mmCIF file of C-alpha atoms in Angstrom:
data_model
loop_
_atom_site.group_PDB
_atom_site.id
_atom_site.type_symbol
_atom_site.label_atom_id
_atom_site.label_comp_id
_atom_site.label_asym_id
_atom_site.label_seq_id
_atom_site.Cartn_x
_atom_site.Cartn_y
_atom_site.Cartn_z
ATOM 1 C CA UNK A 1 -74.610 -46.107 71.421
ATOM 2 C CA UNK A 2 -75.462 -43.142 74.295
ATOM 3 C CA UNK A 3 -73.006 -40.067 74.181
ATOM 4 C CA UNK A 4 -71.105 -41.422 77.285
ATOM 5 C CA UNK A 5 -70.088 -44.570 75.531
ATOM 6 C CA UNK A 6 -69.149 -43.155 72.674
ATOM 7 C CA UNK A 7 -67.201 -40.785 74.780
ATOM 8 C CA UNK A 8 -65.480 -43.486 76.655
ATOM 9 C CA UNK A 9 -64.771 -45.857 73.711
ATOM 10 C CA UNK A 10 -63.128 -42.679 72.472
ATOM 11 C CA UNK A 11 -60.878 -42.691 75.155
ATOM 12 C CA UNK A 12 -59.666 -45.549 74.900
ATOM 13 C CA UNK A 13 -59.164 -45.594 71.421
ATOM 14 C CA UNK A 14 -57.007 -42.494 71.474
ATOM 15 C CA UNK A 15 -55.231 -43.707 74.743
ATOM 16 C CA UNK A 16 -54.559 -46.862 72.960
ATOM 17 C CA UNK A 17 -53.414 -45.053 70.042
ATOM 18 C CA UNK A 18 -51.111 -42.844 71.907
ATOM 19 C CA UNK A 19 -49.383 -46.043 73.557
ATOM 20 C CA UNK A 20 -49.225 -47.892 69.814
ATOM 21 C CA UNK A 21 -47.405 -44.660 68.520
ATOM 22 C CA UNK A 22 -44.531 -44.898 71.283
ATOM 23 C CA UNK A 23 -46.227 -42.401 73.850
ATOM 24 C CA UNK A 24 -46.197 -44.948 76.474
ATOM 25 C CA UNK A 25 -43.543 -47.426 77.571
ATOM 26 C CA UNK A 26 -42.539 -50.946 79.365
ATOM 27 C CA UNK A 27 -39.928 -51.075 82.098
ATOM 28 C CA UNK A 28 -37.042 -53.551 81.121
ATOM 29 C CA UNK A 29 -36.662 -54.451 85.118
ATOM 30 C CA UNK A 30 -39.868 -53.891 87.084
ATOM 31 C CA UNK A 31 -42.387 -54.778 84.420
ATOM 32 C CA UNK A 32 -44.592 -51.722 84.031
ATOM 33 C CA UNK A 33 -46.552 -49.671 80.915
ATOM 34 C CA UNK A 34 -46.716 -46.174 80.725
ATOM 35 C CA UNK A 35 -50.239 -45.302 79.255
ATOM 36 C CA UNK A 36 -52.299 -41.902 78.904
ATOM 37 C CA UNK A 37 -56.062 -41.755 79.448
ATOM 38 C CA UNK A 38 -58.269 -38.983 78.675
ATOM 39 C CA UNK A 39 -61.899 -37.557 79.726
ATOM 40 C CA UNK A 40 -63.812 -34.960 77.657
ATOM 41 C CA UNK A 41 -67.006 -33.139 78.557
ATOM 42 C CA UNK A 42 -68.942 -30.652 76.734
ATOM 43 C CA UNK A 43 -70.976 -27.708 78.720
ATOM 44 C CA UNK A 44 -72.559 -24.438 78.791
ATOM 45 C CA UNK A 45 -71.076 -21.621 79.666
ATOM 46 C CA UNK A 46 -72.480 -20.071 82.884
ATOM 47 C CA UNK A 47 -70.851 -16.435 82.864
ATOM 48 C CA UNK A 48 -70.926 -13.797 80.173
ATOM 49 C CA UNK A 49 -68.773 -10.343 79.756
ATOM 50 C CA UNK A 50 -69.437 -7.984 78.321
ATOM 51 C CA UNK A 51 -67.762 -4.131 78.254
ATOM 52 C CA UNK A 52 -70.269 -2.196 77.223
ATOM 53 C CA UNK A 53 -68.632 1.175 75.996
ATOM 54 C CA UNK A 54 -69.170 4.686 74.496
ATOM 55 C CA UNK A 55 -67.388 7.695 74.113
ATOM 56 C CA UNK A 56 -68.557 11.169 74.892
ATOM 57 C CA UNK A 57 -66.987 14.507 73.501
ATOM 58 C CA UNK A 58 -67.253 17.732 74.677
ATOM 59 C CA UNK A 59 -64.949 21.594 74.155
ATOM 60 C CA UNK A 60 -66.069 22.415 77.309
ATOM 61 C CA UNK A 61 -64.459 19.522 80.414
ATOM 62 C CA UNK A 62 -67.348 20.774 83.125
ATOM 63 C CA UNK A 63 -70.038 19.743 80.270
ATOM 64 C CA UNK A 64 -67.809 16.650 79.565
ATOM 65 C CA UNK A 65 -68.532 15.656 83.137
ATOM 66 C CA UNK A 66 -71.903 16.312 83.011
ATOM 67 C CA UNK A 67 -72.438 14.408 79.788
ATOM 68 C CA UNK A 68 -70.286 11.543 80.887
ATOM 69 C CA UNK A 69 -73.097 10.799 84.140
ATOM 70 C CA UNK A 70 -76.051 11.488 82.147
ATOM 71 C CA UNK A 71 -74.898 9.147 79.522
ATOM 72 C CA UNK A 72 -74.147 6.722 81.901
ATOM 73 C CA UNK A 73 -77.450 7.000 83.956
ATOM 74 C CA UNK A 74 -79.209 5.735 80.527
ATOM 75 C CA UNK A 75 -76.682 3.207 79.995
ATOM 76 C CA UNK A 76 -77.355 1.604 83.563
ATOM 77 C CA UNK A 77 -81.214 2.020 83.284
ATOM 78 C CA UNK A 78 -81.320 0.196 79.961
ATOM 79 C CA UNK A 79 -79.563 -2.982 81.299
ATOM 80 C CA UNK A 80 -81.714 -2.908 84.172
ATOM 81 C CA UNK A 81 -84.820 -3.033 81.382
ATOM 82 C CA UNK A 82 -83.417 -6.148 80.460
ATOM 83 C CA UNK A 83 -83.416 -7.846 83.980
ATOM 84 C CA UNK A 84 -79.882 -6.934 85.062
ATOM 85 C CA UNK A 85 -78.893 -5.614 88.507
ATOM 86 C CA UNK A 86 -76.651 -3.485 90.604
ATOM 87 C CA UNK A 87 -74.122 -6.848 90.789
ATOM 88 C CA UNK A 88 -74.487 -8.066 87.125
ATOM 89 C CA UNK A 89 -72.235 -5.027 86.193
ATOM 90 C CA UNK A 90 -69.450 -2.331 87.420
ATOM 91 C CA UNK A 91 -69.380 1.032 86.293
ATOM 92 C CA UNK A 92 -65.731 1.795 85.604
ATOM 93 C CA UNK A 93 -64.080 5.361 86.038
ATOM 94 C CA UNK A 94 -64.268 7.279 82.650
ATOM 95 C CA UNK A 95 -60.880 7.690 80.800
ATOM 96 C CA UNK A 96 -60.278 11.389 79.858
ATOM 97 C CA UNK A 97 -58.445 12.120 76.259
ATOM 98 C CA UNK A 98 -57.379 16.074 75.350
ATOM 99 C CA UNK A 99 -56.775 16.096 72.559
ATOM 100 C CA UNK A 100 -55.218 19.402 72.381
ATOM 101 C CA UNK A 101 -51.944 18.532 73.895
ATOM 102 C CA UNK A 102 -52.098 15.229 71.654
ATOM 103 C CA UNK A 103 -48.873 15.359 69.339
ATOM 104 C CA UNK A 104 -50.557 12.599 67.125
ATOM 105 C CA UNK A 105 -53.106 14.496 66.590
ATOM 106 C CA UNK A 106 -53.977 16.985 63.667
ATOM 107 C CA UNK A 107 -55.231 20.147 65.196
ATOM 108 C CA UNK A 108 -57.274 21.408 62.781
ATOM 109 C CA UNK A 109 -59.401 18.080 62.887
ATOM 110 C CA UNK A 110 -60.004 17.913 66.279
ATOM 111 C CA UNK A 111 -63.633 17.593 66.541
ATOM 112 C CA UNK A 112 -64.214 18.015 70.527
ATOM 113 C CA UNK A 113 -61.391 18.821 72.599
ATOM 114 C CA UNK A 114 -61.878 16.434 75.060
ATOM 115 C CA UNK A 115 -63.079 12.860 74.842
ATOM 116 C CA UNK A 116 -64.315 10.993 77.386
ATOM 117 C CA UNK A 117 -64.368 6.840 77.450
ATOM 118 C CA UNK A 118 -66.845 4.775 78.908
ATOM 119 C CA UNK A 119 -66.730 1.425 79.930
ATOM 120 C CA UNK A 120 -69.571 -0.577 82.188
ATOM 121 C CA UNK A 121 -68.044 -4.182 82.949
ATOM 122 C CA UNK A 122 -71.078 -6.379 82.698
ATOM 123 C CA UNK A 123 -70.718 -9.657 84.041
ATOM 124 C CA UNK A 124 -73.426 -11.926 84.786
ATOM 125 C CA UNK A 125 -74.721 -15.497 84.795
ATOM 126 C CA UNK A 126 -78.171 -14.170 83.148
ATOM 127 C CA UNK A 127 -76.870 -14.840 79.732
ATOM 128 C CA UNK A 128 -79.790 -14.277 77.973
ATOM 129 C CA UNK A 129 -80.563 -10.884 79.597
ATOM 130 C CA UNK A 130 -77.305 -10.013 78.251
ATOM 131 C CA UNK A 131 -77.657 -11.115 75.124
ATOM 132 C CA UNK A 132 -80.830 -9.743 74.265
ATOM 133 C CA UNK A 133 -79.015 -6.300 76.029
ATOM 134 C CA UNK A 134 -76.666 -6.958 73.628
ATOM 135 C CA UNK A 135 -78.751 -7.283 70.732
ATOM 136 C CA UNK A 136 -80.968 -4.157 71.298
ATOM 137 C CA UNK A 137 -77.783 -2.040 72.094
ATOM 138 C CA UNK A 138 -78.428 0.093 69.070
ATOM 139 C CA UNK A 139 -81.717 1.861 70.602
ATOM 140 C CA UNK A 140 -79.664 3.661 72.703
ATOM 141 C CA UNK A 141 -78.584 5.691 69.540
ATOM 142 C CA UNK A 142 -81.589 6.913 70.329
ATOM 143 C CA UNK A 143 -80.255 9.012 73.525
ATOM 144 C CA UNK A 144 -76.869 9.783 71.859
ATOM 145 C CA UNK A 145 -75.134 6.853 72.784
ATOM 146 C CA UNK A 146 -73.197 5.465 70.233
ATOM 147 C CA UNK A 147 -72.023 1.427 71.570
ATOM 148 C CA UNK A 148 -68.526 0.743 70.478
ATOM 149 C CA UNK A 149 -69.128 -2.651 68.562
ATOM 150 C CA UNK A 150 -64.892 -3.443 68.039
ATOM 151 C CA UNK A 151 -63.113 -6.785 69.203
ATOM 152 C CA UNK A 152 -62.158 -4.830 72.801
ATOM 153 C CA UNK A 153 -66.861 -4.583 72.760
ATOM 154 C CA UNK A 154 -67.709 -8.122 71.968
ATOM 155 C CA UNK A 155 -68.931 -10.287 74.599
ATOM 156 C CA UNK A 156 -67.149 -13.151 75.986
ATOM 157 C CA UNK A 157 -68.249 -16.413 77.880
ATOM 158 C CA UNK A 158 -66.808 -18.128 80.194
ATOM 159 C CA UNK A 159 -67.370 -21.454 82.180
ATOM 160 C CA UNK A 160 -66.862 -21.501 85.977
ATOM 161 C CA UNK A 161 -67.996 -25.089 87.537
ATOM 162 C CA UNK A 162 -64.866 -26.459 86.750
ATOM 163 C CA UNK A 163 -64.208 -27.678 90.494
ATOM 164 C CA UNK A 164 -68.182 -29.591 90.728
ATOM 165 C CA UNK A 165 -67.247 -32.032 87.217
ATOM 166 C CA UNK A 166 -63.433 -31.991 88.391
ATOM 167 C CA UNK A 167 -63.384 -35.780 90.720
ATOM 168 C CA UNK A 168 -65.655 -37.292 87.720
ATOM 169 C CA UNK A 169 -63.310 -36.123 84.690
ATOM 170 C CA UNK A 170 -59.994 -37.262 86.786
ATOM 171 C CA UNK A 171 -61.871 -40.926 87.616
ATOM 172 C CA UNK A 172 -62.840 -41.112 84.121
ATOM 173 C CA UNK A 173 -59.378 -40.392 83.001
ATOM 174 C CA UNK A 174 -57.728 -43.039 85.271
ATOM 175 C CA UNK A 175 -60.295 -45.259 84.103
ATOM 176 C CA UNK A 176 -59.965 -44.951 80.559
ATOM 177 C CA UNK A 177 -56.015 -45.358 81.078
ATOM 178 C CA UNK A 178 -56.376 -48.642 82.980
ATOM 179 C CA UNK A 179 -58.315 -50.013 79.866
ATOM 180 C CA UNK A 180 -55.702 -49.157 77.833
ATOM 181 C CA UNK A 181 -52.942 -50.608 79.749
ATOM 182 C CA UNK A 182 -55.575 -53.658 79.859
ATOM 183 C CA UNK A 183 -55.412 -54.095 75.749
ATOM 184 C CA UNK A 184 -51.824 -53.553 75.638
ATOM 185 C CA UNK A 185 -51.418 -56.028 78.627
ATOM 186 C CA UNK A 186 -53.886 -58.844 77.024
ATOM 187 C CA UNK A 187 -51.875 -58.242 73.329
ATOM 188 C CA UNK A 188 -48.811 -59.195 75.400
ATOM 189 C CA UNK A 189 -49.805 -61.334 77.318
ATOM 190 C CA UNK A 190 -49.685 -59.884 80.649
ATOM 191 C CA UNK A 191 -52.163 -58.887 83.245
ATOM 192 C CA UNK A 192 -52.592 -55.251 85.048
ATOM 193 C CA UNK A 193 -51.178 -55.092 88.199
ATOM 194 C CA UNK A 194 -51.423 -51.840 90.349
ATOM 195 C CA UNK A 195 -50.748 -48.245 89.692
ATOM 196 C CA UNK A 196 -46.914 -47.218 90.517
ATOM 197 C CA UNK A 197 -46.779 -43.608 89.433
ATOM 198 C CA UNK A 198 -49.683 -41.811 88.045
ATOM 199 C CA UNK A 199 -49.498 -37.770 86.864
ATOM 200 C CA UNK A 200 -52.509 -36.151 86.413
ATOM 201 C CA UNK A 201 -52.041 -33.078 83.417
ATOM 202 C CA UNK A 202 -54.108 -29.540 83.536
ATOM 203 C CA UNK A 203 -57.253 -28.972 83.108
ATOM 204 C CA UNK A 204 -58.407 -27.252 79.210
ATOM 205 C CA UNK A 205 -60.979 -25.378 78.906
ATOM 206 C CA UNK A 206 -62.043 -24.301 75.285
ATOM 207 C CA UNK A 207 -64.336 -23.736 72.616
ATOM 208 C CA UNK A 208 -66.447 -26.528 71.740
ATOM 209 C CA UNK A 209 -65.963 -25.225 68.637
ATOM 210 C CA UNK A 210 -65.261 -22.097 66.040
ATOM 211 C CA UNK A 211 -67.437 -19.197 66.266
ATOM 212 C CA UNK A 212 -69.305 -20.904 69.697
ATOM 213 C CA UNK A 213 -68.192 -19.458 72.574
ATOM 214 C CA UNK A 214 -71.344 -20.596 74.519
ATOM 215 C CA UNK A 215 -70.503 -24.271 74.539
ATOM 216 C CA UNK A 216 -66.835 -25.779 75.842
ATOM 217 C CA UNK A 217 -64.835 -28.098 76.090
ATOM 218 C CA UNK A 218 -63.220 -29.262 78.982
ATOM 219 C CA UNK A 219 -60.542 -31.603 78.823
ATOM 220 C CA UNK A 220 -57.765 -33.526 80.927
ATOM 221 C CA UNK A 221 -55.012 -36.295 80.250
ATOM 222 C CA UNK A 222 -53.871 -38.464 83.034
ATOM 223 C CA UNK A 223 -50.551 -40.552 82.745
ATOM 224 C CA UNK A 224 -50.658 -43.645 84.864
ATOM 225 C CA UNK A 225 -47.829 -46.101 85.018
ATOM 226 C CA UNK A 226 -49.477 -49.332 85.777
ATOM 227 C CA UNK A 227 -46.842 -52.977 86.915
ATOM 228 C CA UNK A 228 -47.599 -55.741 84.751
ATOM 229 C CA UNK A 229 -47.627 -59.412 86.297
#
């Protein structure tokens, strides 16, 4: 059995399911069913974010300043090694930090009066670029620039082609419903007439699964009310 059948038999299966467990329902009067079908579809992610970010710390805010461009002049040339342009990333304004007037803060610990935060916003549909930019991050030690590596540092991806597989998932949906309401109507011995109200639910987009952000899963549910004859 190919993935797509599996896929669709799936569908039904659950739709029917949904409509056995009291999800979907048949009009006293007018003779209708009330049934739910849904379409799944796994892809690859086409964009990838990534902050890439450093601090720089300095007693002296003129050196800061000088520091914070320099820093950031290595920063941009080592993405570019890796195949990444001008557009694959913005170059954010630095957030100052004194730390002197800091109340938080003990004095007598302050390592650098002022701090200075970094952040280049790369995103880009070379993924791999970016990844291996990712990966290698740790040469730029090297020039004095440490990478913050926290949760606010990881990289992200995302999936943007929602609107090109959109009229295929919604047909498949409908589709999958209408073969539902087709069991229920042969168990009760009716036949599928045509489609008096159908809703069509959002559109999911989310990790295929745990821990892998580079495949998702998209996902819709459309309710169709179908008469029965």
């Amino acid at each position: 059995m190919t993935l797509n059948k599996f896929s669709t038999a799936l569908a039904v299966i659950i739709a029917a399911a949904i409509l056995s467990c009291g999800m979907g329902k048949i009009g006293r009067n007018d003779r209708s069913v009330t049934v739910r079908g849904l379409s799944e579809r796994e892809v690859a992610a086409d964009i990838v974010v990534w902050p890439l970010s450093f601090t720089v710390g300095n007693n002296d805010l003129k050196t800061l300043q000088s520091d914070i461009i320099n820093k950031t002049d290595i920063a941009v040339s080592f993405l570019k090694e890796y195949g990444l342009s001008d557009e694959d990333f913005t170059i954010q304004a630095p957030k100052i930090t004194d730390n002197s007037v800091n109340p938080y803060i003990d004095k007598d610990r302050i390592s650098y009066k002022y701090i200075g935060k970094v952040i280049i916003m790369v995103r880009s549909g070379k993924i791999e670029a970016v990844k291996n930019a990712n990966k290698d991050s740790l040469t730029l030690a090297g020039n004095g620039i440490t990478i913050n590596q926290d949760y606010d540092g990881m990289m992200n991806f995302e999936f943007t082609g929602l609107n090109d597989i959109k009229p295929e998932m919604i047909a498949e949906a409908t589709k999958n419903a209408r073969l539902a309401a087709e069991q229920f109507a042969r168990d009760s011995g009716s036949k599928v007439g045509k489609i008096k109200n159908a809703t069509q639910g959002l559109f999911s987009i989310d990790n295929a699964a745990a821990g892998l952000e580079e495949k998702k899963k998209v996902r819709v549910v459309t309710t169709v009310e179908y008469l029965l004859k």
